Amino acid sequence: MGGGAESDSDVTEGPRHALPRGRVDWALCFYVSSGAPASIRALFSEVVSPRVGCWSTPHFSCLILPSSWPDTMGVTCVSQMPVAEGKSVQQTVELLTRKLEMLGAEKQGTFCVDCETYHTAASTLGSQGQAGKLMYVMHNSEYPLSCFALFENGPCLVADTNFDVLMVKLKGFFQSAKASKIETRGTRYQYCDFLVKVGTVTMGPSARGISVEVEYGPCVVASDCWSLLLEFLQSFLGSHTPGAPAVFGNRHDAVYSPADTMVQYMELFNKIRKQQQILWMGRDLERTSSLSCNFSQYPT
Amino acid sequence: MADVLSVGVNLEAFAQAISAIQALRSSVSRVFDCLKDGMRNKETLEGREKAFIAHFQDNLHSVNRDLNELERLSNLVGKPSENHPLHNSGLLSLDPVQDKTPLYSQLLQAYKWSNKLQYHAGLASGLLNQQSLKRSANQMGVSAKRRPKAQPTTLVLPPQYVDDVISRIDRMFPEMTIHLSRPNGTSAMLLVTLGKVLKVIVVMRSLFIDRTIVKGYNENVYTEDGKLDIWSKSNYQVFQKVTDHATTALLHYQLPQMPDVVVRSFMTWLRSYIKLFQAPCQRCGKFLQDGLPPTWRDFRTLEAFHDTCRQ
Ligand SMILES: [Zn+2]
């Protein structure tokens, strides 16, 4: 099913980006967004309907991955830095960056990672009682031409930025969650072969937390350099040094990829969202309990 | 200048000697003037000859006298130049325009330096002679006649032999893959991939290793036209350091009579970098020092050390 000439040429770009077998729903997304002729798109929406995850869809590989896409990056650890007691997010970020500068790290521009959540639309859920999946569409300023799409615990897809257009077209299948956009922005620091990014995580207008990303460029196998990375993290995070990220454990001596970093950011964003929910719930509880107090003061 | 005077230069005798030299020169030129003028007009031929001979004799006498005077004075002047450690160049210190031409102090400095250099070179050659594995030691131990014989034989090894040695090493270390190519004639180039840690480009001349460049596993080792890039260095400081150490290792492992042993020793040493990011320093116990892991591997024990922790 090799669509237009355009996609044919893309197929030759490399089996190195081959999709995990059985993930045919992703294959479809690849294909449609690569600018396939309208007739073929129509065909597929028929085949696929009413569900996106149609297991009989033929397997396509990586039609829209840019050929310049880097295979690997250095092993990276993304973690959350708690806000220091009695300090604002901004003040804690300043403390952290000052520590880095004292260490000898040099400022090297800025960075941004953003994430938007999509629900599987209720109308597309199959009769087999499949639960609605959440999908995260993310961007990373380190890879300005790419777009990442992730399922929770699922595969990570790397596409070009056309994917954003595709998501608009797939409104019937995926709906953007309300006010779900979360992002982190901050400064990049270079220290020897380490790249450190300290960012302020924001949801809507307000700052919700601090993200710390540390990449060790020379090493591509996570289990090889975790001890080394830990020693570096301890040198400026002290008691807030995180444990090994979950993605490190998954693949024994596999080469670390940028998708692994995006998975870590997704998990960090989810963690911060949950923290906010607990915070709000706590506030609600407080408010109701104070109300009931007031009620009890009324003479009966 | 005072110390030079005390060496024993008699300045007055010096001045007299100079005027004695002047006197000698003028009397010598008078001799030649007399000879040039020849016989002057006199009434008789006999008279002419007599006058000429008398004149010539007078002149020779005065030359003799002036010469004797100069010899006498030169004994008085003494021999300061021989007493001075810098011999005649010590006289430069007599130059009154010291400030404009500091030649003498520069000369002393250079003299001290060359003395020190000679001393240290002597120590170094003594030490090198004790180390039997080094290139220089072998070449010094071998007589000058044998050396040029030994070199060419190892340089003209057949390519097939080189291939065999390399493929045997390749089979020896499972975590190491060696890819051999010959893009520029008979000289082999190796691309060594060590686990998922690093890649090394090795430029060979017969079985001698000429040059190595160490790069990261995820770094590009080819130029745009698909050839091995033997010139550009790694983007990462850690691999630049390892490249430096590998170059040091090439100088360490030298055994001109058995080049295959050298290549095998070098590869064995290189293989110890499989734990580049996993081995803490054997001296300070840490992973990082100034942002770098232990990049040095001991040539004998293969233990990991930071560059500044090794001894
Ligand atoms: Zn050390």
Coordinates of C-alpha atoms and ligand atoms in Angstrom, one line a residue:
Chain A
M1 CA 0.0 0.0 0.0
G2 CA 2.6 2.5 -0.9
G3 CA 0.6 5.7 -1.5
G4 CA 2.0 8.6 -3.5
A5 CA 5.5 9.0 -4.9
E6 CA 6.3 11.2 -2.0
S7 CA 5.8 8.6 0.6
D8 CA 7.7 6.0 -1.4
S9 CA 10.8 8.1 -1.3
D10 CA 10.3 8.5 2.4
V11 CA 10.1 4.8 3.0
T12 CA 13.7 4.3 1.8
E13 CA 14.8 6.8 4.4
G14 CA 15.6 4.0 6.8
P15 CA 14.4 1.0 8.7
R16 CA 16.2 2.4 11.7
H17 CA 12.9 4.2 12.6
A18 CA 10.8 1.1 12.2
L19 CA 7.6 1.0 14.3
P20 CA 7.1 -1.6 16.9
R21 CA 4.9 -4.3 15.2
G22 CA 1.3 -4.3 16.2
R23 CA 1.1 -0.6 16.7
V24 CA -0.9 -0.1 13.5
D25 CA -2.9 2.8 14.8
W26 CA 0.3 4.8 14.8
A27 CA 1.1 3.7 11.3
L28 CA -2.2 5.2 10.2
C29 CA -1.3 8.6 11.8
F30 CA 2.0 8.5 10.0
Y31 CA 0.5 7.9 6.7
V32 CA -2.3 10.4 6.7
S33 CA -0.1 13.2 8.0
S34 CA 2.5 12.6 5.3
G35 CA 0.1 14.2 2.8
A36 CA -1.4 11.1 1.2
P37 CA -3.9 11.7 -1.5
A38 CA -7.4 12.5 -0.3
S39 CA -8.9 9.3 -1.8
I40 CA -6.6 7.1 0.2
R41 CA -7.3 9.1 3.3
A42 CA -11.0 8.6 2.8
L43 CA -10.5 4.9 2.3
F44 CA -8.7 4.6 5.5
S45 CA -11.2 6.6 7.5
E46 CA -13.7 4.0 6.3
V47 CA -11.5 1.0 7.2
V48 CA -10.7 2.5 10.5
S49 CA -14.1 3.7 11.5
P50 CA -15.5 3.6 14.1
R51 CA -12.2 3.0 16.0
V52 CA -8.8 4.4 15.4
G53 CA -7.0 1.3 16.6
C54 CA -8.0 -1.0 13.8
W55 CA -5.8 -4.1 13.9
S56 CA -6.4 -5.0 10.3
T57 CA -4.7 -1.8 9.0
P58 CA -1.6 -2.6 6.9
H59 CA 1.7 -1.8 8.5
F60 CA 3.4 1.4 7.3
S61 CA 6.7 2.5 8.6
C62 CA 7.9 6.0 9.5
L63 CA 6.6 7.9 6.5
I64 CA 6.9 11.2 8.1
L65 CA 10.1 11.0 10.1
P66 CA 12.5 13.7 8.9
S67 CA 15.6 12.0 7.5
S68 CA 17.8 14.3 9.6
W69 CA 16.2 13.0 12.8
P70 CA 18.9 12.1 15.2
D71 CA 19.0 8.5 16.3
T72 CA 20.5 9.0 19.6
M73 CA 21.2 11.6 22.3
G74 CA 23.2 11.4 25.5
V75 CA 21.6 9.7 28.5
T76 CA 19.3 12.1 30.2
C77 CA 17.6 12.4 33.5
V78 CA 14.5 14.6 34.0
S79 CA 13.4 15.3 37.5
Q80 CA 11.3 17.6 39.6
M81 CA 12.9 20.0 42.1
P82 CA 10.7 20.9 45.0
V83 CA 10.1 24.6 45.7
A84 CA 12.3 25.6 48.7
E85 CA 10.4 26.3 51.9
G86 CA 9.4 30.0 52.2
K87 CA 10.5 30.7 48.6
S88 CA 8.7 31.2 45.4
V89 CA 9.3 29.1 42.3
Q90 CA 11.2 31.9 40.7
Q91 CA 13.5 32.3 43.8
T92 CA 14.2 28.5 43.9
V93 CA 15.1 28.5 40.2
E94 CA 17.5 31.4 40.8
L95 CA 19.1 29.6 43.8
L96 CA 19.6 26.5 41.5
T97 CA 21.0 28.4 38.6
R98 CA 23.4 30.3 40.9
K99 CA 24.6 27.0 42.2
L100 CA 25.2 25.8 38.7
E101 CA 27.1 29.0 37.8
M102 CA 29.3 28.6 40.9
L103 CA 30.1 25.1 39.7
G104 CA 31.4 26.6 36.5
A105 CA 28.5 25.9 34.2
E106 CA 28.0 28.4 31.3
K107 CA 24.7 29.7 30.0
Q108 CA 23.8 28.6 26.5
G109 CA 20.4 29.9 25.4
T110 CA 17.0 28.8 26.4
F111 CA 14.7 25.8 26.0
C112 CA 11.0 24.9 26.0
V113 CA 9.1 21.6 26.3
D114 CA 5.3 21.6 25.9
C115 CA 2.6 19.0 26.2
E116 CA -1.0 18.9 25.3
T117 CA -3.4 16.1 26.3
Y118 CA -6.0 14.4 24.0
H119 CA -8.8 12.1 24.9
T120 CA -10.1 9.4 22.7
A121 CA -13.5 10.7 21.7
A122 CA -16.4 8.8 23.2
S123 CA -18.0 8.1 19.9
T124 CA -15.0 6.2 18.6
L125 CA -14.8 3.7 21.5
G126 CA -15.4 0.2 20.2
S127 CA -17.9 -2.3 21.3
Q128 CA -15.3 -4.4 23.0
G129 CA -15.3 -2.1 26.0
Q130 CA -11.9 -0.6 25.4
A131 CA -11.2 2.2 27.8
G132 CA -10.5 5.6 26.4
K133 CA -6.8 6.3 26.1
L134 CA -5.0 9.5 26.8
M135 CA -2.6 10.7 24.2
Y136 CA 0.0 13.4 24.8
V137 CA 1.3 15.6 21.9
M138 CA 4.6 17.2 22.8
H139 CA 7.2 19.5 21.4
N140 CA 10.8 20.1 22.4
S141 CA 12.8 23.2 21.3
E142 CA 15.9 20.9 20.9
Y143 CA 14.1 19.3 17.9
P144 CA 12.2 22.3 16.4
L145 CA 11.1 20.3 13.3
S146 CA 9.7 17.4 15.2
C147 CA 6.6 16.5 17.1
F148 CA 6.2 13.7 19.7
A149 CA 3.1 11.8 20.3
L150 CA 2.9 9.4 23.3
F151 CA 0.4 7.1 25.0
E152 CA 0.8 6.5 28.7
N153 CA 3.0 3.4 29.0
G154 CA 2.8 3.1 25.3
P155 CA 5.1 3.8 22.4
C156 CA 6.5 7.2 21.5
L157 CA 6.0 8.4 18.0
V158 CA 8.3 10.9 16.4
A159 CA 6.8 12.8 13.6
D160 CA 7.3 16.1 11.8
T161 CA 5.3 19.2 12.9
N162 CA 2.6 18.3 10.4
F163 CA 1.4 16.0 13.1
D164 CA -0.2 19.1 14.7
V165 CA -2.3 19.5 11.6
L166 CA -3.2 15.9 11.6
M167 CA -4.6 16.2 15.2
V168 CA -6.9 18.9 14.0
K169 CA -8.1 16.7 11.2
L170 CA -8.6 13.8 13.6
K171 CA -11.0 15.8 15.8
G172 CA -13.5 13.0 15.5
F173 CA -11.1 10.6 17.2
F174 CA -9.1 12.7 19.5
Q175 CA -10.3 15.7 21.5
S176 CA -8.1 18.1 23.2
A177 CA -8.6 18.1 26.9
K178 CA -9.7 21.5 28.3
A179 CA -6.9 23.8 29.5
S180 CA -4.5 20.8 29.4
K181 CA -1.5 22.6 28.0
I182 CA 1.5 22.4 30.3
E183 CA 5.0 23.5 29.5
T184 CA 8.4 24.2 31.0
R185 CA 10.7 27.0 30.0
G186 CA 14.1 28.0 31.2
T187 CA 17.8 28.3 30.6
R188 CA 20.3 25.8 29.2
Y189 CA 23.7 25.4 30.9
Q190 CA 26.8 23.7 29.7
Y191 CA 29.2 22.1 32.1
C192 CA 32.0 20.1 30.5
D193 CA 30.1 17.3 28.6
F194 CA 26.9 17.9 30.7
L195 CA 23.9 19.8 29.5
V196 CA 21.6 21.1 32.3
K197 CA 18.2 22.6 31.7
V198 CA 16.4 24.2 34.6
G199 CA 12.8 25.1 33.7
T200 CA 9.7 26.6 35.3
V201 CA 6.7 24.4 34.8
T202 CA 3.6 26.4 34.0
M203 CA -0.1 25.5 33.5
G204 CA -2.1 28.4 32.2
P205 CA -0.7 31.6 33.7
S206 CA 0.8 30.3 36.9
A207 CA 4.1 28.5 37.8
R208 CA 3.5 25.1 39.2
G209 CA 6.9 23.6 39.7
I210 CA 10.5 23.3 38.6
S211 CA 12.0 20.8 36.1
V212 CA 15.7 19.8 36.0
E213 CA 17.0 18.0 33.0
V214 CA 20.6 16.7 32.9
E215 CA 22.0 15.2 29.7
Y216 CA 25.4 13.5 29.6
G217 CA 26.3 13.7 25.9
P218 CA 29.1 11.2 25.5
C219 CA 27.2 8.2 26.9
V220 CA 24.3 6.5 25.1
V221 CA 23.5 3.6 27.4
A222 CA 21.6 4.6 30.5
S223 CA 22.8 1.7 32.8
D224 CA 26.4 2.5 31.9
C225 CA 26.5 6.0 33.3
W226 CA 23.7 6.2 35.9
S227 CA 26.2 6.2 38.8
L228 CA 28.2 9.0 37.2
L229 CA 25.1 11.0 36.5
L230 CA 23.9 10.5 40.1
E231 CA 27.2 11.9 41.3
F232 CA 26.8 15.0 39.1
L233 CA 23.1 15.5 40.2
Q234 CA 24.1 15.3 43.8
S235 CA 26.7 18.0 43.3
F236 CA 24.0 20.6 42.8
L237 CA 20.7 19.1 43.8
G238 CA 21.9 17.8 47.2
S239 CA 19.2 16.0 49.1
H240 CA 16.7 16.5 46.2
T241 CA 18.7 14.1 43.9
P242 CA 16.1 11.9 42.2
G243 CA 16.2 8.1 41.8
A244 CA 16.8 6.5 38.4
P245 CA 14.1 7.3 35.9
A246 CA 11.7 4.5 35.1
V247 CA 12.7 4.6 31.4
F248 CA 16.3 3.5 32.4
G249 CA 15.0 0.2 33.7
N250 CA 13.0 -0.7 30.7
R251 CA 15.7 -1.4 28.1
H252 CA 18.7 -3.1 29.5
D253 CA 21.6 -1.9 27.2
A254 CA 19.6 -0.2 24.5
V255 CA 20.7 3.1 23.0
Y256 CA 19.1 6.0 24.7
S257 CA 16.8 8.0 22.4
P258 CA 15.2 11.5 22.5
A259 CA 11.8 9.7 22.8
D260 CA 13.0 8.5 26.3
T261 CA 13.4 12.1 27.3
M262 CA 10.0 13.0 26.2
V263 CA 8.5 10.1 28.1
Q264 CA 10.3 11.4 31.2
Y265 CA 8.8 14.9 30.6
M266 CA 5.4 13.4 30.2
E267 CA 5.7 11.6 33.5
L268 CA 7.0 14.7 35.2
F269 CA 4.0 16.8 33.8
N270 CA 1.5 14.1 35.0
K271 CA 3.1 14.1 38.4
I272 CA 2.8 17.9 38.7
R273 CA -0.8 17.8 37.4
K274 CA -1.7 15.3 40.1
Q275 CA 0.1 17.4 42.8
Q276 CA -2.1 20.3 41.7
Q277 CA -5.3 18.3 41.9
I278 CA -4.4 17.1 45.4
L279 CA -3.7 20.7 46.3
W280 CA -7.1 21.9 44.9
M281 CA -8.9 19.0 46.6
G282 CA -7.2 20.0 49.8
R283 CA -8.3 23.6 49.4
D284 CA -11.8 22.5 48.7
L285 CA -11.8 20.4 51.8
E286 CA -10.5 23.3 53.9
R287 CA -13.2 25.5 52.5
T288 CA -16.0 23.1 53.2
S289 CA -14.7 22.3 56.7
S290 CA -14.4 26.0 57.5
L291 CA -18.0 26.5 56.2
S292 CA -19.3 23.7 58.4
C293 CA -17.5 25.3 61.3
N294 CA -19.3 28.5 60.7
F295 CA -22.6 26.6 60.5
S296 CA -22.0 25.0 63.8
Q297 CA -21.5 28.4 65.4
Y298 CA -25.0 29.3 64.5
P299 CA -27.3 28.8 67.5
T300 CA -30.0 26.2 66.8
Chain B
M1 CA 82.9 45.7 34.9
A2 CA 84.7 45.8 38.2
D3 CA 85.0 42.0 38.4
V4 CA 86.4 41.8 34.9
L5 CA 89.1 44.3 35.8
S6 CA 90.1 42.3 38.8
V7 CA 90.7 39.4 36.5
G8 CA 94.0 41.2 35.7
V9 CA 93.6 43.4 32.7
N10 CA 96.3 46.1 32.8
L11 CA 94.4 48.9 31.0
E12 CA 97.5 51.1 30.7
A13 CA 99.5 48.3 29.1
F14 CA 96.5 47.7 26.9
A15 CA 96.5 51.3 25.7
Q16 CA 100.3 51.2 25.1
A17 CA 99.9 47.9 23.2
I18 CA 97.4 49.5 20.9
S19 CA 99.7 52.4 20.1
A20 CA 102.5 49.8 19.6
I21 CA 100.3 48.0 17.0
Q22 CA 99.7 51.3 15.3
A23 CA 103.5 52.0 15.2
L24 CA 104.1 48.5 13.9
R25 CA 101.6 49.0 11.1
S26 CA 103.0 52.3 10.0
S27 CA 106.6 51.0 10.0
V28 CA 105.5 48.0 8.0
S29 CA 103.8 50.3 5.5
R30 CA 107.0 52.4 5.3
V31 CA 108.9 49.2 4.2
F32 CA 106.4 48.7 1.4
D33 CA 106.5 52.4 0.4
C34 CA 110.3 52.2 0.2
L35 CA 110.1 49.1 -2.0
K36 CA 107.5 50.7 -4.2
D37 CA 109.4 53.9 -4.7
G38 CA 112.5 51.9 -5.7
M39 CA 115.9 53.7 -6.2
R40 CA 115.8 57.5 -6.3
N41 CA 117.8 59.6 -8.7
K42 CA 121.4 59.9 -7.5
E43 CA 124.5 61.0 -9.4
T44 CA 125.9 57.5 -9.6
L45 CA 124.3 54.1 -9.9
E46 CA 126.4 53.0 -6.9
G47 CA 125.2 55.9 -4.8
R48 CA 121.6 55.1 -5.8
E49 CA 122.0 51.5 -4.6
K50 CA 123.7 52.4 -1.4
A51 CA 121.1 54.9 -0.4
F52 CA 118.2 52.5 -1.2
I53 CA 119.8 49.6 0.8
A54 CA 120.4 51.9 3.8
H55 CA 116.9 53.2 3.7
F56 CA 115.4 49.7 3.4
Q57 CA 117.6 48.5 6.3
D58 CA 116.4 51.4 8.5
N59 CA 112.8 50.5 7.8
L60 CA 113.3 46.9 8.6
H61 CA 115.0 47.8 11.8
S62 CA 112.1 49.9 12.9
V63 CA 109.7 47.1 12.1
N64 CA 111.8 44.8 14.3
R65 CA 111.9 47.4 17.1
D66 CA 108.1 47.9 17.0
L67 CA 107.5 44.2 17.0
N68 CA 109.7 43.7 20.0
E69 CA 107.9 46.5 21.8
L70 CA 104.5 44.9 21.0
E71 CA 105.6 41.5 22.3
R72 CA 106.8 43.1 25.5
L73 CA 103.5 44.9 26.1
S74 CA 101.4 41.9 25.2
N75 CA 103.0 40.1 28.2
L76 CA 102.0 42.9 30.4
V77 CA 98.4 43.0 29.2
G78 CA 98.1 39.4 30.5
K79 CA 95.6 36.9 29.3
P80 CA 92.2 37.8 30.7
S81 CA 90.3 35.9 28.1
E82 CA 91.5 32.6 29.3
N83 CA 90.7 33.2 32.9
H84 CA 87.1 34.0 32.0
P85 CA 84.6 31.1 31.9
L86 CA 83.1 32.5 28.7
H87 CA 86.5 33.0 27.1
N88 CA 86.7 35.8 24.6
S89 CA 83.0 36.4 24.7
G90 CA 83.5 37.5 28.3
L91 CA 85.1 40.7 26.9
L92 CA 81.6 41.7 25.7
S93 CA 81.1 42.8 29.3
L94 CA 83.6 45.6 28.7
D95 CA 81.2 47.2 26.3
P96 CA 80.3 50.5 27.9
V97 CA 76.9 50.7 26.3
Q98 CA 75.3 47.9 28.3
D99 CA 71.9 49.4 28.3
K100 CA 71.6 49.6 24.6
T101 CA 73.1 46.2 23.8
P102 CA 72.4 43.7 26.6
L103 CA 74.3 41.1 24.7
Y104 CA 76.4 40.0 27.6
S105 CA 73.5 39.3 30.0
Q106 CA 71.7 37.5 27.3
L107 CA 74.7 35.4 26.6
L108 CA 75.0 34.4 30.3
Q109 CA 71.4 33.4 30.3
A110 CA 71.7 31.3 27.2
Y111 CA 74.8 29.7 28.7
K112 CA 73.0 28.7 31.9
W113 CA 70.1 27.3 29.8
S114 CA 72.2 25.2 27.6
N115 CA 74.0 23.9 30.7
K116 CA 70.7 22.9 32.3
L117 CA 69.4 21.4 29.1
Q118 CA 72.5 19.2 28.8
Y119 CA 72.1 18.1 32.3
H120 CA 68.4 17.2 32.0
A121 CA 69.0 15.5 28.6
G122 CA 71.6 13.4 30.3
L123 CA 69.2 12.4 33.1
A124 CA 66.4 11.6 30.6
S125 CA 68.6 9.4 28.4
G126 CA 69.7 7.5 31.5
L127 CA 66.1 6.9 32.5
L128 CA 65.0 5.9 29.0
N129 CA 67.7 3.4 28.7
Q130 CA 66.3 1.6 31.7
Q131 CA 62.9 1.1 30.1
S132 CA 63.4 -1.8 27.6
L133 CA 59.9 -1.5 26.0
K134 CA 60.3 2.0 24.7
R135 CA 61.0 2.9 21.1
S136 CA 64.0 5.2 22.0
A137 CA 65.5 2.6 24.3
N138 CA 65.5 0.0 21.6
Q139 CA 66.9 2.2 19.0
M140 CA 69.6 3.3 21.4
G141 CA 70.4 -0.2 22.4
V142 CA 70.6 -1.5 18.9
S143 CA 73.8 -0.4 17.1
A144 CA 73.5 2.3 14.5
K145 CA 74.3 -0.2 11.8
R146 CA 71.4 -2.6 12.6
R147 CA 68.7 0.0 13.0
P148 CA 68.1 0.9 9.4
K149 CA 67.9 -2.8 8.6
A150 CA 65.2 -3.5 11.2
Q151 CA 62.9 -0.6 10.2
P152 CA 62.3 -1.4 6.5
T153 CA 61.5 -5.1 7.1
T154 CA 58.5 -4.1 9.3
L155 CA 57.5 -1.4 6.9
V156 CA 57.1 -3.7 3.9
L157 CA 55.0 -6.4 5.5
P158 CA 52.5 -7.8 2.9
P159 CA 49.0 -6.5 3.4
Q160 CA 47.7 -10.0 3.8
Y161 CA 49.9 -10.4 6.9
V162 CA 48.5 -7.1 8.4
D163 CA 44.9 -8.3 7.6
D164 CA 45.6 -11.6 9.5
V165 CA 47.0 -9.9 12.5
I166 CA 44.1 -7.5 12.7
S167 CA 41.4 -10.2 12.2
R168 CA 43.1 -12.3 14.9
I169 CA 42.8 -9.4 17.3
D170 CA 39.2 -8.8 16.2
R171 CA 38.4 -12.4 17.2
M172 CA 40.2 -12.1 20.5
F173 CA 37.8 -9.4 21.9
P174 CA 34.1 -10.1 21.4
E175 CA 33.0 -6.6 22.6
M176 CA 35.3 -5.0 20.1
T177 CA 34.7 -4.9 16.3
I178 CA 37.4 -3.8 14.0
H179 CA 36.7 -2.8 10.4
L180 CA 39.7 -2.6 8.2
S181 CA 39.9 -0.5 5.0
R182 CA 42.5 0.7 2.6
P183 CA 41.3 4.0 1.1
N184 CA 44.7 5.3 0.4
G185 CA 46.8 2.5 -1.2
T186 CA 48.5 -0.1 1.0
S187 CA 48.2 1.7 4.4
A188 CA 45.4 0.3 6.4
M189 CA 42.8 2.3 8.4
L190 CA 40.9 0.7 11.2
L191 CA 37.5 1.7 12.6
V192 CA 37.4 0.1 16.1
T193 CA 34.0 0.1 17.8
L194 CA 34.1 -0.7 21.5
G195 CA 30.8 -1.9 22.8
K196 CA 28.4 1.1 22.8
V197 CA 31.0 3.3 24.4
L198 CA 33.3 4.7 21.8
K199 CA 34.8 4.5 18.3
V200 CA 38.4 4.8 17.4
I201 CA 39.9 5.6 14.1
V202 CA 43.4 4.0 13.8
V203 CA 45.7 5.0 10.9
M204 CA 48.3 2.4 10.3
R205 CA 51.6 2.4 8.4
S206 CA 52.2 -1.3 7.8
L207 CA 51.8 -2.7 11.3
F208 CA 52.8 0.5 13.0
I209 CA 50.0 2.7 14.4
D210 CA 50.5 6.3 13.2
R211 CA 47.6 8.1 14.6
T212 CA 44.4 7.5 16.6
I213 CA 41.3 9.5 17.1
V214 CA 38.7 8.5 19.7
K215 CA 35.1 9.6 19.3
G216 CA 31.8 9.0 20.9
Y217 CA 29.6 6.0 20.0
N218 CA 26.9 8.4 18.6
E219 CA 29.4 10.7 16.8
N220 CA 29.9 10.7 13.1
V221 CA 33.3 9.2 12.0
Y222 CA 32.9 9.8 8.3
T223 CA 33.4 12.9 6.1
E224 CA 30.7 14.1 3.7
D225 CA 32.1 11.9 0.9
G226 CA 31.9 8.8 3.0
K227 CA 35.6 8.4 3.9
L228 CA 36.9 7.9 7.4
D229 CA 37.4 11.4 8.9
I230 CA 40.9 11.1 10.3
W231 CA 41.3 14.8 11.1
S232 CA 38.4 16.2 13.1
K233 CA 38.3 15.6 16.9
S234 CA 35.5 14.6 19.1
N235 CA 32.9 17.2 20.3
Y236 CA 33.1 15.8 23.8
Q237 CA 35.9 16.7 26.2
V238 CA 36.0 13.2 27.6
F239 CA 36.9 11.7 24.2
Q240 CA 39.4 14.4 23.5
K241 CA 41.1 13.4 26.7
V242 CA 41.0 9.7 25.8
T243 CA 42.5 10.6 22.4
D244 CA 45.4 12.3 24.1
H245 CA 45.9 9.2 26.3
A246 CA 45.7 6.8 23.3
T247 CA 48.5 8.8 21.6
T248 CA 50.6 8.5 24.7
A249 CA 49.9 4.8 24.7
L250 CA 51.2 4.5 21.1
L251 CA 54.5 5.9 22.3
H252 CA 54.6 3.6 25.3
Y253 CA 53.9 0.3 23.5
Q254 CA 56.8 0.1 21.2
L255 CA 58.7 -3.0 20.1
P256 CA 60.0 -2.4 16.6
Q257 CA 61.0 -6.1 16.1
M258 CA 57.5 -7.4 16.9
P259 CA 54.9 -4.9 15.6
D260 CA 52.1 -7.4 16.0
V261 CA 52.6 -7.6 19.7
V262 CA 52.5 -3.8 19.9
V263 CA 49.1 -3.7 18.1
R264 CA 47.7 -6.4 20.3
S265 CA 49.0 -4.6 23.5
F266 CA 47.5 -1.3 22.3
M267 CA 44.1 -3.0 21.6
T268 CA 44.1 -4.7 25.0
W269 CA 44.7 -1.4 26.7
L270 CA 42.0 0.3 24.5
R271 CA 39.5 -2.4 25.5
S272 CA 39.7 -1.4 29.1
Y273 CA 37.7 1.7 28.1
I274 CA 34.6 -0.5 27.8
K275 CA 34.0 0.7 31.4
L276 CA 34.8 4.3 30.7
F277 CA 31.6 5.6 32.4
Q278 CA 31.2 2.7 34.9
A279 CA 34.6 2.6 36.6
P280 CA 35.3 5.0 39.5
C281 CA 38.8 6.4 40.0
Q282 CA 41.1 3.9 41.8
R283 CA 42.7 6.7 43.7
C284 CA 39.9 9.2 44.8
G285 CA 37.0 6.7 44.4
K286 CA 34.9 9.3 42.6
F287 CA 33.4 9.2 39.1
L288 CA 33.8 12.9 38.2
Q289 CA 36.6 15.3 38.5
D290 CA 36.0 18.7 36.8
G291 CA 33.2 17.1 35.0
L292 CA 35.2 14.3 33.5
P293 CA 35.2 10.6 34.4
P294 CA 38.5 8.7 35.0
T295 CA 40.0 8.9 31.5
W296 CA 43.4 7.4 32.2
R297 CA 44.1 3.6 32.1
D298 CA 47.3 2.4 33.6
F299 CA 49.5 0.7 31.0
R300 CA 50.2 -2.3 33.1
T301 CA 47.3 -2.8 35.4
L302 CA 44.6 -1.2 33.2
E303 CA 43.1 0.4 36.3
A304 CA 41.1 3.6 35.9
F305 CA 42.3 7.0 37.1
H306 CA 41.5 10.6 36.7
D307 CA 44.1 12.4 34.6
T308 CA 45.3 14.2 37.8
C309 CA 45.0 11.2 40.1
R310 CA 47.5 9.0 38.2
Q311 CA 51.1 8.7 39.3
Ligands
ZN1 ZN 40.5 10.5 40.9

